Short mmCIF file of C-alpha atoms in Angstrom, two decimals:
data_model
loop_
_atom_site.label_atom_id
_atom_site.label_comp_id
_atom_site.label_asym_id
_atom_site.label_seq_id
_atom_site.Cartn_x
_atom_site.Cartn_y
_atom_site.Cartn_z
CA UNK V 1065 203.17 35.57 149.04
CA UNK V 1066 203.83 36.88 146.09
CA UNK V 1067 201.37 36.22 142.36
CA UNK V 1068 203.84 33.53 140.94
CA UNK V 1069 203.66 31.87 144.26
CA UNK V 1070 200.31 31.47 143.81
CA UNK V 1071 200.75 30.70 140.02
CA UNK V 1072 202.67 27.49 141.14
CA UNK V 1073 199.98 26.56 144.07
CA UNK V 1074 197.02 26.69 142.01
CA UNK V 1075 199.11 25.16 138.68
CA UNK V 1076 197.54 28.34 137.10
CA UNK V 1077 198.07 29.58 133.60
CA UNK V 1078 198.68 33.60 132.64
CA UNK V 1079 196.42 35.60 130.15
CA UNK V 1080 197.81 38.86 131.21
CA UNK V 1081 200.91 39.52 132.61
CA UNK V 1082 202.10 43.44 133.52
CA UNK V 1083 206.27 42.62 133.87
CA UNK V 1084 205.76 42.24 137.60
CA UNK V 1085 205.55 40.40 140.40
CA UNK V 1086 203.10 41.44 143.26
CA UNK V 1087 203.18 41.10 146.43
CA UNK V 1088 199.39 39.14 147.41
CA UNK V 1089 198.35 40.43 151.07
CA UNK V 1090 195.23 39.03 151.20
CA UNK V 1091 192.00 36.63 149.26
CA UNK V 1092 188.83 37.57 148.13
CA UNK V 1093 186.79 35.03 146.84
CA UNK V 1094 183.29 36.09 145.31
CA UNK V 1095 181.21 36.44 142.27
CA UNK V 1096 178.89 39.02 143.38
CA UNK V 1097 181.22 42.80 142.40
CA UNK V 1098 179.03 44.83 144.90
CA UNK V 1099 180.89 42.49 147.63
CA UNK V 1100 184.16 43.03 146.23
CA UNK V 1101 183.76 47.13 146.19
CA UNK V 1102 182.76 46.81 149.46
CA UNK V 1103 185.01 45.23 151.02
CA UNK V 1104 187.87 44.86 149.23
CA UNK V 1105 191.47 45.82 150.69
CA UNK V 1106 194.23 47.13 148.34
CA UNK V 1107 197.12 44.30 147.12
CA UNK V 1108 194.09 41.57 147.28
CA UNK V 1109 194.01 38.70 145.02
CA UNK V 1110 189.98 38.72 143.50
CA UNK V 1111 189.68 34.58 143.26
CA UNK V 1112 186.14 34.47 140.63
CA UNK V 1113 184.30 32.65 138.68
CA UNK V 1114 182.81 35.74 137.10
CA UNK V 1115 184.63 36.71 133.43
CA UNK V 1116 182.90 39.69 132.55
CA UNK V 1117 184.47 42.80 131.87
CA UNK V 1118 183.23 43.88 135.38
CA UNK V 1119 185.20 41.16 137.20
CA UNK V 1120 188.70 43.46 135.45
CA UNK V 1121 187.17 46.97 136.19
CA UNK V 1122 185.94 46.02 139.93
CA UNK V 1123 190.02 44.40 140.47
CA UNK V 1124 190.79 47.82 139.04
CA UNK V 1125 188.68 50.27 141.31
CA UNK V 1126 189.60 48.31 144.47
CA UNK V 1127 193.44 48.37 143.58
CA UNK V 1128 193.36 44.22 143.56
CA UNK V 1129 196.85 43.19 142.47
CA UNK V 1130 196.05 40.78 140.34
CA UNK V 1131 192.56 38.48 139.16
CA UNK V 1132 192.44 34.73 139.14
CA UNK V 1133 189.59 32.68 137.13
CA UNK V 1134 188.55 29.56 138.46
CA UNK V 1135 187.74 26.26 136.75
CA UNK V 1136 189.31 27.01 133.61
CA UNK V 1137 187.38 29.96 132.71
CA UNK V 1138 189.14 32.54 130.71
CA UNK V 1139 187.46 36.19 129.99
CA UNK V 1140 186.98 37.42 126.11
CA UNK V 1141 189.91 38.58 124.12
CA UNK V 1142 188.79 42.55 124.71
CA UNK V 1143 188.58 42.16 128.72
CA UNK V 1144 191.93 40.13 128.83
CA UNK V 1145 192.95 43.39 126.81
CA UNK V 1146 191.08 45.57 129.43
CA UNK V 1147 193.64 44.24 132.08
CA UNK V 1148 196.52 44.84 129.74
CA UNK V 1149 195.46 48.70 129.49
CA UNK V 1150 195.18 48.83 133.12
CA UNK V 1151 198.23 46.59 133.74
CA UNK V 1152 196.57 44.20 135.90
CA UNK V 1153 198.01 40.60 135.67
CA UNK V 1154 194.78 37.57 135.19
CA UNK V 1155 195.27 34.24 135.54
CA UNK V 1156 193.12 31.06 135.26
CA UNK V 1157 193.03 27.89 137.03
CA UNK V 1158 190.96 24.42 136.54
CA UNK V 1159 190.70 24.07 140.42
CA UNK V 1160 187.27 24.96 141.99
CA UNK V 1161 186.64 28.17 143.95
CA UNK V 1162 186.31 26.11 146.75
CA UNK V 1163 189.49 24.05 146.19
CA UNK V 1164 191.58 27.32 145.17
CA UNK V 1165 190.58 29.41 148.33
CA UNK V 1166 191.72 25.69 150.15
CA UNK V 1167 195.03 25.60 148.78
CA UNK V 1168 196.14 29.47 149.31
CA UNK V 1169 194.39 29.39 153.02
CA UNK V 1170 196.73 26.42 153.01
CA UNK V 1171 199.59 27.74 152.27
CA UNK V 1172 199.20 31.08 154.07
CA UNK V 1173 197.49 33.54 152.91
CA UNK V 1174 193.94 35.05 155.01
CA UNK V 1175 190.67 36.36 153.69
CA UNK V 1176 189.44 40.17 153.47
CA UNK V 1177 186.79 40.26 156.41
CA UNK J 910 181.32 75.33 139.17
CA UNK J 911 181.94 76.59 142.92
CA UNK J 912 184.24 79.04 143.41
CA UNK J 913 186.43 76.61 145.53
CA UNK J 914 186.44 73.99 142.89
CA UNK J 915 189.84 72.62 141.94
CA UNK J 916 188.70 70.32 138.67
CA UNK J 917 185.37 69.35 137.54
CA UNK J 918 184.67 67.55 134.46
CA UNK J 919 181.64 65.79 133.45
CA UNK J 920 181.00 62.11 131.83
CA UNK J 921 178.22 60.72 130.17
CA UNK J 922 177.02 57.50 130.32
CA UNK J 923 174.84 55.37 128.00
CA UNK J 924 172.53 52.87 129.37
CA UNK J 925 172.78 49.00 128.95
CA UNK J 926 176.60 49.56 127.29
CA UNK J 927 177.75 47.30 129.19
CA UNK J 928 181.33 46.69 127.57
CA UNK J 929 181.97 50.58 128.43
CA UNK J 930 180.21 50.43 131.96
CA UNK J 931 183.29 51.29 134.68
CA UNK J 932 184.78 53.44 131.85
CA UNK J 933 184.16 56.81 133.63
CA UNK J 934 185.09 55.43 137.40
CA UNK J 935 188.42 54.12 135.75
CA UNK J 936 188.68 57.72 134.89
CA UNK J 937 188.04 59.55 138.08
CA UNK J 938 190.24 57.06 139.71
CA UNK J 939 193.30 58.42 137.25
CA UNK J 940 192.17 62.05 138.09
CA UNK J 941 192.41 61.37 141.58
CA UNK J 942 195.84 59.43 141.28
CA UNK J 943 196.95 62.71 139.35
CA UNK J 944 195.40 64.71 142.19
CA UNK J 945 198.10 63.03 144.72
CA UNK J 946 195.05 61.80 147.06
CA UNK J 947 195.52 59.38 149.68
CA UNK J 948 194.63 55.57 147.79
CA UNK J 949 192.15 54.79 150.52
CA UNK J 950 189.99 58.13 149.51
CA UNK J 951 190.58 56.97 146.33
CA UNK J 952 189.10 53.74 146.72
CA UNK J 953 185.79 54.76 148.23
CA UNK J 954 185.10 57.34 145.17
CA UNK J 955 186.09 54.67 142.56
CA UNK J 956 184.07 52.10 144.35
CA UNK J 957 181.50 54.36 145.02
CA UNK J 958 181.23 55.48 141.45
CA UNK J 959 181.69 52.65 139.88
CA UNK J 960 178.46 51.04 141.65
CA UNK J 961 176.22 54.39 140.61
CA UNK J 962 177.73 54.12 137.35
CA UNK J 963 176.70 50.26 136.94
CA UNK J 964 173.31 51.70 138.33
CA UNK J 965 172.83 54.58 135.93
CA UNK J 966 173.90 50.88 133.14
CA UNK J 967 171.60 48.82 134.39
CA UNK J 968 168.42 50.64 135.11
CA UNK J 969 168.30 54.23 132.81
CA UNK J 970 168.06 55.00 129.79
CA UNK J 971 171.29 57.90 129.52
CA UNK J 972 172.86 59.56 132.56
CA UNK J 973 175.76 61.84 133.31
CA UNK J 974 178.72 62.05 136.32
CA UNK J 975 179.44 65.31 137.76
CA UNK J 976 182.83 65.12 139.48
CA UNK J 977 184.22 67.89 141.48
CA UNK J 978 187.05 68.61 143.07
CA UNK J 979 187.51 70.91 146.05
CA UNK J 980 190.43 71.62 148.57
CA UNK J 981 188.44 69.14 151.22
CA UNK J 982 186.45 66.90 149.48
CA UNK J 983 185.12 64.80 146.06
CA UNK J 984 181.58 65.54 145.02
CA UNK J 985 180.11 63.38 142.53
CA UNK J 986 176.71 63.73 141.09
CA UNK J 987 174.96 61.02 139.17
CA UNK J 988 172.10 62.18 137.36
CA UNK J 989 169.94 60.04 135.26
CA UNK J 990 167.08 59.86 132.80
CA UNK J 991 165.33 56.64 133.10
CA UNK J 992 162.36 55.08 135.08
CA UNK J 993 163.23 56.54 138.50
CA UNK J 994 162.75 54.85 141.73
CA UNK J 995 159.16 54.34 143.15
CA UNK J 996 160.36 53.58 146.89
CA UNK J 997 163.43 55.65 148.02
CA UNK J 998 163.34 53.80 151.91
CA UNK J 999 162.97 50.23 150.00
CA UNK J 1000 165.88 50.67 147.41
CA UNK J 1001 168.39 51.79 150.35
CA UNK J 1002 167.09 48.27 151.84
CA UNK J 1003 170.36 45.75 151.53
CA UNK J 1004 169.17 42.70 149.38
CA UNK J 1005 166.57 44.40 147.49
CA UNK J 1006 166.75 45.03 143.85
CA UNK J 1007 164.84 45.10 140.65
CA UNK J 1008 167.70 44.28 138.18
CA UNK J 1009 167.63 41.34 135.78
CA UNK J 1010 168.98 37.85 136.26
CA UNK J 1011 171.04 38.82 133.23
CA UNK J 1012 172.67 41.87 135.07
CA UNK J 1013 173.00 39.50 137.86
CA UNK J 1014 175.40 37.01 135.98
CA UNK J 1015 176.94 40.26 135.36
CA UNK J 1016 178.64 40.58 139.49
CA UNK J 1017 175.47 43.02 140.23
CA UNK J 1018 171.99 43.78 140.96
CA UNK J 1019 171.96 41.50 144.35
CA UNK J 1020 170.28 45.00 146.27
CA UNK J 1021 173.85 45.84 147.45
CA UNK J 1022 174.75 49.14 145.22
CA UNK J 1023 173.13 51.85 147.12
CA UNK J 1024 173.39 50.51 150.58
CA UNK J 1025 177.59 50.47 149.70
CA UNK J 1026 177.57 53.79 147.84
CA UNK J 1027 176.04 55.49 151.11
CA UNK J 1028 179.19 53.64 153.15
CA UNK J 1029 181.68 54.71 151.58
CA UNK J 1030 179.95 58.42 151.20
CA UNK J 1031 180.36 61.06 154.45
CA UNK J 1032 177.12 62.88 152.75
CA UNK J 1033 174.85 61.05 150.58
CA UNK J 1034 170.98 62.69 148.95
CA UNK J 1035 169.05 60.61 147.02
CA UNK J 1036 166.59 61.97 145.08
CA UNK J 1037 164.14 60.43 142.44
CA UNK J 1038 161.21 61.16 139.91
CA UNK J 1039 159.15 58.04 138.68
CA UNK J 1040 159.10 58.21 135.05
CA UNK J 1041 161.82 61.20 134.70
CA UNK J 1042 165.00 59.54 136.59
CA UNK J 1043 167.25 59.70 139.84
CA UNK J 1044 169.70 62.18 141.04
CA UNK J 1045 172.34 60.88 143.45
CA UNK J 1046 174.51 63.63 145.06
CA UNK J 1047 177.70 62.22 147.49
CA UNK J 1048 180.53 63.73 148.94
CA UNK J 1049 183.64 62.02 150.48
CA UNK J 1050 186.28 64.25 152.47
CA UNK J 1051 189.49 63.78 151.61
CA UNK J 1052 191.35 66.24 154.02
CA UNK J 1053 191.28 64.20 157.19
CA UNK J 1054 194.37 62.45 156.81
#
């Protein structure tokens, strides 16, 4: 699935966009960064409701191909300029983490276990 | 610097700046891109440094990165002045921590950053002085592939 595939399932607006288009291989949802770092495989989508400048540098470090927010939430001005620097595309959404993982599991795409 | 050493630079880090913290793994994840290394190798260091560097943030007072280089592996040491770590067994312990509910809001402190540094490490010494600070020494091979 690719990140404006998802874009159109979760009726999800931009704050960063890098030019492209990634391919998404794989979800993980999860607040908690240690989790992420852990287990996180490379061309994941991070699904989170945290907008701290971590949430952009942990996408970063585990090569996530893109971040999504969830129920509206949009980082600060510098961290949405964070993901700029380090060309990583963020996007927010109003669903619920629990109603975005629903919808991409729906429509395809599998969790990092 | 060992006589094998490819690149070694150092980085300092300043304790509870949290709008730089991830800074220096950011960094050593570039160096390592410019190194050519395999992006799975890559990922453990960054991960790996990024959750001592969010340690050195959270809990000292100033610390520095070593990174180094060789023809087989990345050695990183984190070195730190700060208050140290009474119980060396109990920190490794998953789940337990002594960070903040503010650094918690923050995506860390849930007792997971040491426990995951020593996974994605192939040698890992721990080392700590109550009162003084902590010394974390890890290497990851990165000629297996």
């Amino acid at each position: 699935m690719k990140l404006t595939d998802v874009q159109k399932h979760l009726n999800a607006k931009y704050l960063c966009l890098d030019g492209s288009d990634p391919e998404i291989s794989c979800c993980m949802a999860a607040d908690m960064m240690s989790d992420v770092l852990a287990y996180a495989e490379a061309g994941a989508l991070l699904i989170t409701g945290l907008i701290s400048s971590q949430s952009v540098r942990t996408a970063d470090v585990s090569d996530a191909a893109a971040v999504i927010y969830i129920r509206g939430k949009r980082p600060d001005e510098k961290t949405i300029k964070l993901a700029e620097d380090l060309n990583l595309p963020l996007l927010t959404t109003d669903e619920c983490m629990f109603d975005a993982c629903g919808v991409l599991y729906k429509a395809g795409l599998k969790g990092v276990c | 610097m060992g006589e094998d050493t490819l690149y070694q630079k150092t980085f300092t880090i300043t304790g509870s700046d949290f709008d730089k913290a991830g800074e220096v793994s950011t960094q050593i994840k570039a160096i390592l891109k410019a190194a050519g290394l395999d992006s799975t190798v890559i990922r453990r260091v960054a991960s790996a440094s990024f959750e001592a560097e969010m340690n050195v943030v959270i809990h000292a007072d100033r610390g520095k990165i070593d990174f180094e280089l060789t023809p087989t592996a990345i050695v990183l040491t984190i070195d730190d002045e700060g208050p140290g770590i009474e119980d060396l067994e109990l920190a490794m312990k998953e789940g337990y921590s002594t960070a903040s509910d503010d650094m918690r809001e923050m995506g860390f402190g849930a007792g997971m950053g040491l426990p995951n540094i020593k996974k994605s490490s192939d040698d890992f010494h721990l080392e700590s002085e109550v009162g003084k600070g902590t010394t974390l020494r890890i290497t990851i091979k990165h000629d297996e592939q």
